[in-house]
Amino acid sequence: MQKTIYGFSLLLASSLLLAACTNQAAKDAAISSSQHQASQQKQNSLSTASKKEALDSQSTSIKIADASLAAAKSANRQTTESSQRTSRPAETTTTVKLTDSQKTSVTQAFLTWAEGQAKIGNMAVSDWYFDHGAAGHGDWFADSPDGRILVQSQVAQSDANDAQYPIHAIGGCVFYTAKDGTVGHGNLYQGDFASNYSIDMDMSRPVSKYLLGDNGKVYELKTGNGQAVSTNTGFGEVADDGQSDEIQSVPFSVSQDQDAQSELKTLLAQY
């Protein structure tokens, strides 16, 4: 009986020892697994951080490269523009001295060209762009961005006049819509001077006066569109003292009609 009890006790102790070892092994395995997971998470975190750091570094490098490229392009563009400005010849204006007969020839040739242009625009054109009748005692002129243009001198042309007027009018024309439907060469010389443009010019439509300068430029005054227009519209007159203005002018602008500019330059090229 005593042997039996001893054997049972020994068996019980062995079972308890085995259970304890098993629990310890389980605990060790759990700790090892937890440590492994923590290590793996740490490695993954480090790997993610490294990747993010690498991507951030790459993004910064790309931005720096883009900025450098943009700066290089800007510098190259500025260098090119500077070179073009340096190599581009400065625009020069040469005044052509013409006799009265030469001025008439140029004006008539320009008018012939203008008649073709008027037909395209379903308009009429006349060389009666300026007139002041019997009135007037001083020079008649037009103002422009390039200076005052002498249209009609009341005294013989002199060096003083040349100094006061850097540009002299060769002639001109006026584009308009005719009341009688005329297209191309128009006839504004109807009735007396007092009637002026009113007989056949439709002033409710656009009217453009072209002024040909002996500096090779065409100047233009846009009017009409409901505004009354006459032969001296846009032009000013110098008073008897030769200094002050008796009649104020309305400034002409350099015409944006490049065909007209080219035509005048072609006509003046022979002089």
PDB file of C-alpha atoms in Angstrom:
ATOM      1  CA  MET A   1       0.000   0.000   0.000  1.00  0.00           C
ATOM      2  CA  GLN A   2       2.808   2.330   0.860  1.00  0.00           C
ATOM      3  CA  LYS A   3       4.516   1.515  -2.430  1.00  0.00           C
ATOM      4  CA  THR A   4       1.358   2.312  -4.271  1.00  0.00           C
ATOM      5  CA  ILE A   5       1.046   5.684  -2.619  1.00  0.00           C
ATOM      6  CA  TYR A   6       4.694   6.416  -3.324  1.00  0.00           C
ATOM      7  CA  GLY A   7       4.331   5.475  -6.958  1.00  0.00           C
ATOM      8  CA  PHE A   8       1.247   7.634  -7.325  1.00  0.00           C
ATOM      9  CA  SER A   9       3.048  10.547  -5.751  1.00  0.00           C
ATOM     10  CA  LEU A  10       5.957  10.098  -8.073  1.00  0.00           C
ATOM     11  CA  LEU A  11       3.632   9.996 -11.052  1.00  0.00           C
ATOM     12  CA  LEU A  12       1.822  13.110  -9.859  1.00  0.00           C
ATOM     13  CA  ALA A  13       5.077  14.980  -9.410  1.00  0.00           C
ATOM     14  CA  SER A  14       6.228  13.975 -12.864  1.00  0.00           C
ATOM     15  CA  SER A  15       2.946  15.204 -14.358  1.00  0.00           C
ATOM     16  CA  LEU A  16       3.226  18.501 -12.528  1.00  0.00           C
ATOM     17  CA  LEU A  17       6.814  18.880 -13.654  1.00  0.00           C
ATOM     18  CA  LEU A  18       5.877  18.066 -17.239  1.00  0.00           C
ATOM     19  CA  ALA A  19       3.014  20.548 -17.130  1.00  0.00           C
ATOM     20  CA  ALA A  20       5.284  23.224 -15.739  1.00  0.00           C
ATOM     21  CA  CYS A  21       7.831  22.593 -18.455  1.00  0.00           C
ATOM     22  CA  THR A  22       5.105  22.690 -21.066  1.00  0.00           C
ATOM     23  CA  ASN A  23       3.777  25.996 -19.737  1.00  0.00           C
ATOM     24  CA  GLN A  24       7.270  27.459 -19.641  1.00  0.00           C
ATOM     25  CA  ALA A  25       7.898  26.326 -23.214  1.00  0.00           C
ATOM     26  CA  ALA A  26       4.607  27.883 -24.258  1.00  0.00           C
ATOM     27  CA  LYS A  27       5.543  31.115 -22.482  1.00  0.00           C
ATOM     28  CA  ASP A  28       8.976  31.094 -24.089  1.00  0.00           C
ATOM     29  CA  ALA A  29       7.404  30.451 -27.496  1.00  0.00           C
ATOM     30  CA  ALA A  30       4.923  33.276 -26.983  1.00  0.00           C
ATOM     31  CA  ILE A  31       7.680  35.666 -25.898  1.00  0.00           C
ATOM     32  CA  SER A  32       9.814  34.618 -28.846  1.00  0.00           C
ATOM     33  CA  SER A  33       6.901  35.107 -31.229  1.00  0.00           C
ATOM     34  CA  SER A  34       6.105  38.496 -29.738  1.00  0.00           C
ATOM     35  CA  GLN A  35       9.740  39.531 -29.962  1.00  0.00           C
ATOM     36  CA  HIS A  36       9.875  38.307 -33.559  1.00  0.00           C
ATOM     37  CA  GLN A  37       6.736  40.264 -34.465  1.00  0.00           C
ATOM     38  CA  ALA A  38       8.080  43.372 -32.768  1.00  0.00           C
ATOM     39  CA  SER A  39      11.351  42.964 -34.612  1.00  0.00           C
ATOM     40  CA  GLN A  40       9.513  42.430 -37.897  1.00  0.00           C
ATOM     41  CA  GLN A  41       7.327  45.499 -37.289  1.00  0.00           C
ATOM     42  CA  LYS A  42      10.426  47.525 -36.455  1.00  0.00           C
ATOM     43  CA  GLN A  43      12.108  46.343 -39.636  1.00  0.00           C
ATOM     44  CA  ASN A  44       8.969  47.104 -41.639  1.00  0.00           C
ATOM     45  CA  SER A  45       8.753  50.545 -40.027  1.00  0.00           C
ATOM     46  CA  LEU A  46      12.408  51.203 -40.777  1.00  0.00           C
ATOM     47  CA  SER A  47      11.913  49.949 -44.335  1.00  0.00           C
ATOM     48  CA  THR A  48       8.864  52.226 -44.816  1.00  0.00           C
ATOM     49  CA  ALA A  49      10.728  55.165 -43.331  1.00  0.00           C
ATOM     50  CA  SER A  50      13.711  54.444 -45.554  1.00  0.00           C
ATOM     51  CA  LYS A  51      11.489  54.232 -48.603  1.00  0.00           C
ATOM     52  CA  LYS A  52       9.719  57.483 -47.649  1.00  0.00           C
ATOM     53  CA  GLU A  53      13.080  59.150 -47.054  1.00  0.00           C
ATOM     54  CA  ALA A  54      14.319  57.874 -50.397  1.00  0.00           C
ATOM     55  CA  LEU A  55      11.165  59.093 -52.173  1.00  0.00           C
ATOM     56  CA  ASP A  56      11.377  62.484 -50.461  1.00  0.00           C
ATOM     57  CA  SER A  57      15.022  62.732 -51.454  1.00  0.00           C
ATOM     58  CA  GLN A  58      14.189  61.761 -55.030  1.00  0.00           C
ATOM     59  CA  SER A  59      11.329  64.291 -55.129  1.00  0.00           C
ATOM     60  CA  THR A  60      13.627  67.014 -53.834  1.00  0.00           C
ATOM     61  CA  SER A  61      16.248  66.087 -56.441  1.00  0.00           C
ATOM     62  CA  ILE A  62      13.623  66.244 -59.195  1.00  0.00           C
ATOM     63  CA  LYS A  63      12.415  69.654 -57.994  1.00  0.00           C
ATOM     64  CA  ILE A  64      15.989  70.953 -57.886  1.00  0.00           C
ATOM     65  CA  ALA A  65      16.619  69.573 -61.369  1.00  0.00           C
ATOM     66  CA  ASP A  66      13.409  71.148 -62.694  1.00  0.00           C
ATOM     67  CA  ALA A  67      14.311  74.490 -61.121  1.00  0.00           C
ATOM     68  CA  SER A  68      17.792  74.321 -62.628  1.00  0.00           C
ATOM     69  CA  LEU A  69      16.346  73.465 -66.043  1.00  0.00           C
ATOM     70  CA  ALA A  70      13.836  76.342 -65.829  1.00  0.00           C
ATOM     71  CA  ALA A  71      16.620  78.728 -64.819  1.00  0.00           C
ATOM     72  CA  ALA A  72      18.764  77.528 -67.712  1.00  0.00           C
ATOM     73  CA  LYS A  73      15.894  77.989 -70.173  1.00  0.00           C
ATOM     74  CA  SER A  74      15.186  81.470 -68.826  1.00  0.00           C
ATOM     75  CA  ALA A  75      18.849  82.437 -69.077  1.00  0.00           C
ATOM     76  CA  ASN A  76      19.026  81.038 -72.617  1.00  0.00           C
ATOM     77  CA  ARG A  77      15.855  82.926 -73.634  1.00  0.00           C
ATOM     78  CA  GLN A  78      17.179  86.175 -72.181  1.00  0.00           C
ATOM     79  CA  THR A  79      20.488  85.667 -73.959  1.00  0.00           C
ATOM     80  CA  THR A  80      18.685  84.986 -77.256  1.00  0.00           C
ATOM     81  CA  GLU A  81      16.418  88.023 -76.884  1.00  0.00           C
ATOM     82  CA  SER A  82      19.385  90.197 -75.979  1.00  0.00           C
ATOM     83  CA  SER A  83      21.281  88.915 -78.999  1.00  0.00           C
ATOM     84  CA  GLN A  84      18.294  89.568 -81.254  1.00  0.00           C
ATOM     85  CA  ARG A  85      17.918  93.103 -79.920  1.00  0.00           C
ATOM     86  CA  THR A  86      21.614  93.695 -80.470  1.00  0.00           C
ATOM     87  CA  SER A  87      21.625  92.260 -83.990  1.00  0.00           C
ATOM     88  CA  ARG A  88      18.312  93.853 -85.011  1.00  0.00           C
ATOM     89  CA  PRO A  89      18.976  97.093 -86.879  1.00  0.00           C
ATOM     90  CA  ALA A  90      17.414 100.184 -85.352  1.00  0.00           C
ATOM     91  CA  GLU A  91      14.377 101.485 -87.221  1.00  0.00           C
ATOM     92  CA  THR A  92      15.303 104.574 -89.113  1.00  0.00           C
ATOM     93  CA  THR A  93      12.977 107.104 -90.705  1.00  0.00           C
ATOM     94  CA  THR A  94      14.188 108.773 -93.859  1.00  0.00           C
ATOM     95  CA  THR A  95      12.359 111.819 -95.137  1.00  0.00           C
ATOM     96  CA  VAL A  96      11.980 111.934 -98.912  1.00  0.00           C
ATOM     97  CA  LYS A  97      12.080 115.374-100.495  1.00  0.00           C
ATOM     98  CA  LEU A  98       9.563 115.555-103.317  1.00  0.00           C
ATOM     99  CA  THR A  99       8.550 118.255-105.745  1.00  0.00           C
ATOM    100  CA  ASP A 100       4.894 119.221-106.049  1.00  0.00           C
ATOM    101  CA  SER A 101       4.534 117.219-109.256  1.00  0.00           C
ATOM    102  CA  GLN A 102       6.109 114.164-107.606  1.00  0.00           C
ATOM    103  CA  LYS A 103       3.740 114.495-104.653  1.00  0.00           C
ATOM    104  CA  THR A 104       0.831 114.559-107.096  1.00  0.00           C
ATOM    105  CA  SER A 105       2.114 111.435-108.863  1.00  0.00           C
ATOM    106  CA  VAL A 106       2.535 109.519-105.609  1.00  0.00           C
ATOM    107  CA  THR A 107      -0.908 110.585-104.397  1.00  0.00           C
ATOM    108  CA  GLN A 108      -2.607 109.526-107.632  1.00  0.00           C
ATOM    109  CA  ALA A 109      -0.823 106.160-107.638  1.00  0.00           C
ATOM    110  CA  PHE A 110      -1.805 105.575-104.025  1.00  0.00           C
ATOM    111  CA  LEU A 111      -5.405 106.551-104.845  1.00  0.00           C
ATOM    112  CA  THR A 112      -5.508 103.974-107.648  1.00  0.00           C
ATOM    113  CA  TRP A 113      -4.397 101.318-105.165  1.00  0.00           C
ATOM    114  CA  ALA A 114      -6.929 102.599-102.592  1.00  0.00           C
ATOM    115  CA  GLU A 115      -9.805 102.294-105.077  1.00  0.00           C
ATOM    116  CA  GLY A 116      -9.164  98.546-105.305  1.00  0.00           C
ATOM    117  CA  GLN A 117      -9.135  98.282-101.529  1.00  0.00           C
ATOM    118  CA  ALA A 118     -12.353 100.298-101.257  1.00  0.00           C
ATOM    119  CA  LYS A 119     -14.135  97.896-103.607  1.00  0.00           C
ATOM    120  CA  ILE A 120     -13.143  94.990-101.378  1.00  0.00           C
ATOM    121  CA  GLY A 121     -14.723  96.764 -98.405  1.00  0.00           C
ATOM    122  CA  ASN A 122     -17.764  97.909-100.417  1.00  0.00           C
ATOM    123  CA  MET A 123     -16.740 101.539 -99.832  1.00  0.00           C
ATOM    124  CA  ALA A 124     -15.814 104.588-101.873  1.00  0.00           C
ATOM    125  CA  VAL A 125     -12.587 106.605-101.718  1.00  0.00           C
ATOM    126  CA  SER A 126     -11.721 110.166-102.733  1.00  0.00           C
ATOM    127  CA  ASP A 127      -8.595 112.320-102.730  1.00  0.00           C
ATOM    128  CA  TRP A 128     -10.615 115.182-101.159  1.00  0.00           C
ATOM    129  CA  TYR A 129      -9.262 114.394 -97.707  1.00  0.00           C
ATOM    130  CA  PHE A 130      -8.453 118.024 -96.780  1.00  0.00           C
ATOM    131  CA  ASP A 131      -9.683 121.498 -97.642  1.00  0.00           C
ATOM    132  CA  HIS A 132     -10.442 124.680 -95.740  1.00  0.00           C
ATOM    133  CA  GLY A 133     -11.975 126.823 -98.464  1.00  0.00           C
ATOM    134  CA  ALA A 134     -11.127 130.512 -98.416  1.00  0.00           C
ATOM    135  CA  ALA A 135     -10.611 130.591 -94.667  1.00  0.00           C
ATOM    136  CA  GLY A 136      -7.269 130.402 -92.957  1.00  0.00           C
ATOM    137  CA  HIS A 137      -4.228 132.630 -92.538  1.00  0.00           C
ATOM    138  CA  GLY A 138      -1.651 130.277 -91.006  1.00  0.00           C
ATOM    139  CA  ASP A 139      -0.172 126.848 -91.707  1.00  0.00           C
ATOM    140  CA  TRP A 140      -2.475 123.846 -91.645  1.00  0.00           C
ATOM    141  CA  PHE A 141      -1.124 120.751 -89.946  1.00  0.00           C
ATOM    142  CA  ALA A 142      -1.922 117.366 -88.440  1.00  0.00           C
ATOM    143  CA  ASP A 143      -0.593 116.013 -85.174  1.00  0.00           C
ATOM    144  CA  SER A 144       0.838 112.503 -85.030  1.00  0.00           C
ATOM    145  CA  PRO A 145       2.854 110.298 -82.637  1.00  0.00           C
ATOM    146  CA  ASP A 146       5.931 111.166 -84.736  1.00  0.00           C
ATOM    147  CA  GLY A 147       5.449 114.914 -84.587  1.00  0.00           C
ATOM    148  CA  ARG A 148       3.532 117.641 -86.357  1.00  0.00           C
ATOM    149  CA  ILE A 149       2.825 117.130 -90.066  1.00  0.00           C
ATOM    150  CA  LEU A 150       2.669 120.172 -92.332  1.00  0.00           C
ATOM    151  CA  VAL A 151      -0.316 119.788 -94.662  1.00  0.00           C
ATOM    152  CA  GLN A 152      -0.448 123.244 -96.217  1.00  0.00           C
ATOM    153  CA  SER A 153       1.970 126.106 -95.721  1.00  0.00           C
ATOM    154  CA  GLN A 154       0.747 129.677 -95.999  1.00  0.00           C
ATOM    155  CA  VAL A 155       4.282 130.875 -96.732  1.00  0.00           C
ATOM    156  CA  ALA A 156       7.063 129.625 -98.947  1.00  0.00           C
ATOM    157  CA  GLN A 157       8.718 126.516 -97.520  1.00  0.00           C
ATOM    158  CA  SER A 158      11.812 127.441 -95.536  1.00  0.00           C
ATOM    159  CA  ASP A 159      14.327 125.987 -93.107  1.00  0.00           C
ATOM    160  CA  ALA A 160      12.239 127.413 -90.283  1.00  0.00           C
ATOM    161  CA  ASN A 161       9.227 125.470 -91.474  1.00  0.00           C
ATOM    162  CA  ASP A 162      11.276 122.300 -91.792  1.00  0.00           C
ATOM    163  CA  ALA A 163      12.398 122.682 -88.190  1.00  0.00           C
ATOM    164  CA  GLN A 164       8.858 123.303 -86.956  1.00  0.00           C
ATOM    165  CA  TYR A 165       7.367 120.443 -88.988  1.00  0.00           C
ATOM    166  CA  PRO A 166       9.493 117.274 -89.011  1.00  0.00           C
ATOM    167  CA  ILE A 167       7.051 115.638 -91.436  1.00  0.00           C
ATOM    168  CA  HIS A 168       5.375 117.013 -94.551  1.00  0.00           C
ATOM    169  CA  ALA A 169       2.218 115.651 -96.133  1.00  0.00           C
ATOM    170  CA  ILE A 170       2.549 114.209 -99.624  1.00  0.00           C
ATOM    171  CA  GLY A 171      -1.190 113.823-100.054  1.00  0.00           C
ATOM    172  CA  GLY A 172      -3.979 111.601 -98.796  1.00  0.00           C
ATOM    173  CA  CYS A 173      -7.422 110.162 -99.331  1.00  0.00           C
ATOM    174  CA  VAL A 174     -10.650 109.476 -97.466  1.00  0.00           C
ATOM    175  CA  PHE A 175     -12.553 106.160 -97.306  1.00  0.00           C
ATOM    176  CA  TYR A 176     -16.319 106.396 -96.773  1.00  0.00           C
ATOM    177  CA  THR A 177     -19.684 104.861 -97.621  1.00  0.00           C
ATOM    178  CA  ALA A 178     -21.448 106.729-100.433  1.00  0.00           C
ATOM    179  CA  LYS A 179     -25.115 107.567-100.105  1.00  0.00           C
ATOM    180  CA  ASP A 180     -25.631 106.874-103.803  1.00  0.00           C
ATOM    181  CA  GLY A 181     -24.054 103.395-103.494  1.00  0.00           C
ATOM    182  CA  THR A 182     -20.850 104.249-105.362  1.00  0.00           C
ATOM    183  CA  VAL A 183     -18.060 101.728-104.735  1.00  0.00           C
ATOM    184  CA  GLY A 184     -14.413 102.374-105.573  1.00  0.00           C
ATOM    185  CA  HIS A 185     -13.647 105.817-107.001  1.00  0.00           C
ATOM    186  CA  GLY A 186     -15.990 108.260-105.288  1.00  0.00           C
ATOM    187  CA  ASN A 187     -17.161 111.719-106.275  1.00  0.00           C
ATOM    188  CA  LEU A 188     -17.302 114.024-103.263  1.00  0.00           C
ATOM    189  CA  TYR A 189     -16.834 117.192-105.334  1.00  0.00           C
ATOM    190  CA  GLN A 190     -20.537 117.995-105.588  1.00  0.00           C
ATOM    191  CA  GLY A 191     -22.349 121.194-104.807  1.00  0.00           C
ATOM    192  CA  ASP A 192     -20.598 124.151-103.183  1.00  0.00           C
ATOM    193  CA  PHE A 193     -17.880 124.070-100.548  1.00  0.00           C
ATOM    194  CA  ALA A 194     -20.368 124.742 -97.760  1.00  0.00           C
ATOM    195  CA  SER A 195     -22.174 121.489 -98.595  1.00  0.00           C
ATOM    196  CA  ASN A 196     -18.839 119.690 -98.271  1.00  0.00           C
ATOM    197  CA  TYR A 197     -19.179 115.966 -97.507  1.00  0.00           C
ATOM    198  CA  SER A 198     -22.871 116.118 -96.634  1.00  0.00           C
ATOM    199  CA  ILE A 199     -24.121 115.535-100.178  1.00  0.00           C
ATOM    200  CA  ASP A 200     -22.857 111.979-100.689  1.00  0.00           C
ATOM    201  CA  MET A 201     -21.048 110.798 -97.522  1.00  0.00           C
ATOM    202  CA  ASP A 202     -22.982 108.566 -95.132  1.00  0.00           C
ATOM    203  CA  MET A 203     -21.598 109.843 -91.823  1.00  0.00           C
ATOM    204  CA  SER A 204     -23.458 107.217 -89.835  1.00  0.00           C
ATOM    205  CA  ARG A 205     -20.897 104.742 -91.181  1.00  0.00           C
ATOM    206  CA  PRO A 206     -17.115 104.622 -90.550  1.00  0.00           C
ATOM    207  CA  VAL A 207     -14.962 107.253 -92.265  1.00  0.00           C
ATOM    208  CA  SER A 208     -11.154 107.022 -92.428  1.00  0.00           C
ATOM    209  CA  LYS A 209      -8.804 109.768 -93.552  1.00  0.00           C
ATOM    210  CA  TYR A 210      -5.378 108.580 -94.742  1.00  0.00           C
ATOM    211  CA  LEU A 211      -2.484 111.043 -94.657  1.00  0.00           C
ATOM    212  CA  LEU A 212       0.722 110.199 -96.539  1.00  0.00           C
ATOM    213  CA  GLY A 213       3.874 111.454 -94.817  1.00  0.00           C
ATOM    214  CA  ASP A 214       7.175 112.128 -96.570  1.00  0.00           C
ATOM    215  CA  ASN A 215       8.781 110.000 -93.846  1.00  0.00           C
ATOM    216  CA  GLY A 216       7.274 106.965 -95.550  1.00  0.00           C
ATOM    217  CA  LYS A 217       4.400 106.409 -93.105  1.00  0.00           C
ATOM    218  CA  VAL A 218       0.654 106.409 -93.568  1.00  0.00           C
ATOM    219  CA  TYR A 219      -1.290 108.135 -90.801  1.00  0.00           C
ATOM    220  CA  GLU A 220      -4.990 107.609 -90.190  1.00  0.00           C
ATOM    221  CA  LEU A 221      -7.890 109.367 -88.507  1.00  0.00           C
ATOM    222  CA  LYS A 222     -10.942 107.209 -87.839  1.00  0.00           C
ATOM    223  CA  THR A 223     -14.168 109.169 -87.594  1.00  0.00           C
ATOM    224  CA  GLY A 224     -17.777 109.040 -88.826  1.00  0.00           C
ATOM    225  CA  ASN A 225     -20.006 106.516 -87.020  1.00  0.00           C
ATOM    226  CA  GLY A 226     -22.533 109.281 -86.369  1.00  0.00           C
ATOM    227  CA  GLN A 227     -19.988 112.071 -85.992  1.00  0.00           C
ATOM    228  CA  ALA A 228     -20.115 114.976 -88.451  1.00  0.00           C
ATOM    229  CA  VAL A 229     -17.141 115.005 -90.826  1.00  0.00           C
ATOM    230  CA  SER A 230     -15.821 117.744 -93.099  1.00  0.00           C
ATOM    231  CA  THR A 231     -12.709 118.303 -95.163  1.00  0.00           C
ATOM    232  CA  ASN A 232     -10.872 120.031 -92.318  1.00  0.00           C
ATOM    233  CA  THR A 233     -11.866 117.478 -89.650  1.00  0.00           C
ATOM    234  CA  GLY A 234      -8.744 116.409 -87.762  1.00  0.00           C
ATOM    235  CA  PHE A 235      -6.561 119.253 -88.997  1.00  0.00           C
ATOM    236  CA  GLY A 236      -5.365 122.286 -87.078  1.00  0.00           C
ATOM    237  CA  GLU A 237      -4.327 125.776 -88.097  1.00  0.00           C
ATOM    238  CA  VAL A 238      -1.513 127.911 -86.756  1.00  0.00           C
ATOM    239  CA  ALA A 239      -2.448 131.491 -85.836  1.00  0.00           C
ATOM    240  CA  ASP A 240      -0.943 134.551 -87.534  1.00  0.00           C
ATOM    241  CA  ASP A 241       1.880 134.648 -84.999  1.00  0.00           C
ATOM    242  CA  GLY A 242       3.071 131.316 -86.355  1.00  0.00           C
ATOM    243  CA  GLN A 243       3.247 129.810 -82.875  1.00  0.00           C
ATOM    244  CA  SER A 244      -0.154 129.387 -81.229  1.00  0.00           C
ATOM    245  CA  ASP A 245      -2.938 127.267 -82.712  1.00  0.00           C
ATOM    246  CA  GLU A 246      -5.951 129.016 -84.156  1.00  0.00           C
ATOM    247  CA  ILE A 247      -7.760 125.706 -84.721  1.00  0.00           C
ATOM    248  CA  GLN A 248      -6.978 122.659 -82.594  1.00  0.00           C
ATOM    249  CA  SER A 249      -6.268 119.391 -84.359  1.00  0.00           C
ATOM    250  CA  VAL A 250      -7.443 115.860 -83.597  1.00  0.00           C
ATOM    251  CA  PRO A 251      -4.350 113.601 -83.578  1.00  0.00           C
ATOM    252  CA  PHE A 252      -3.856 111.093 -86.365  1.00  0.00           C
ATOM    253  CA  SER A 253      -2.373 107.720 -85.484  1.00  0.00           C
ATOM    254  CA  VAL A 254       0.032 105.535 -87.438  1.00  0.00           C
ATOM    255  CA  SER A 255      -2.279 103.428 -89.597  1.00  0.00           C
ATOM    256  CA  GLN A 256      -2.513  99.727 -88.761  1.00  0.00           C
ATOM    257  CA  ASP A 257      -3.242  99.065 -92.444  1.00  0.00           C
ATOM    258  CA  GLN A 258      -0.012  97.254 -93.300  1.00  0.00           C
ATOM    259  CA  ASP A 259      -0.956  96.995 -96.982  1.00  0.00           C
ATOM    260  CA  ALA A 260      -1.214 100.796 -97.136  1.00  0.00           C
ATOM    261  CA  GLN A 261       2.145 101.153 -95.384  1.00  0.00           C
ATOM    262  CA  SER A 262       3.782  98.777 -97.853  1.00  0.00           C
ATOM    263  CA  GLU A 263       2.200 100.533-100.832  1.00  0.00           C
ATOM    264  CA  LEU A 264       3.519 103.948 -99.815  1.00  0.00           C
ATOM    265  CA  LYS A 265       7.019 102.602 -99.206  1.00  0.00           C
ATOM    266  CA  THR A 266       6.967 100.965-102.651  1.00  0.00           C
ATOM    267  CA  LEU A 267       5.872 104.222-104.298  1.00  0.00           C
ATOM    268  CA  LEU A 268       8.588 106.247-102.522  1.00  0.00           C
ATOM    269  CA  ALA A 269      11.327 103.732-103.264  1.00  0.00           C
ATOM    270  CA  GLN A 270      11.816 105.244-106.740  1.00  0.00           C
ATOM    271  CA  TYR A 271      12.726 108.677-105.344  1.00  0.00           C
TER     272      TYR A 271
END
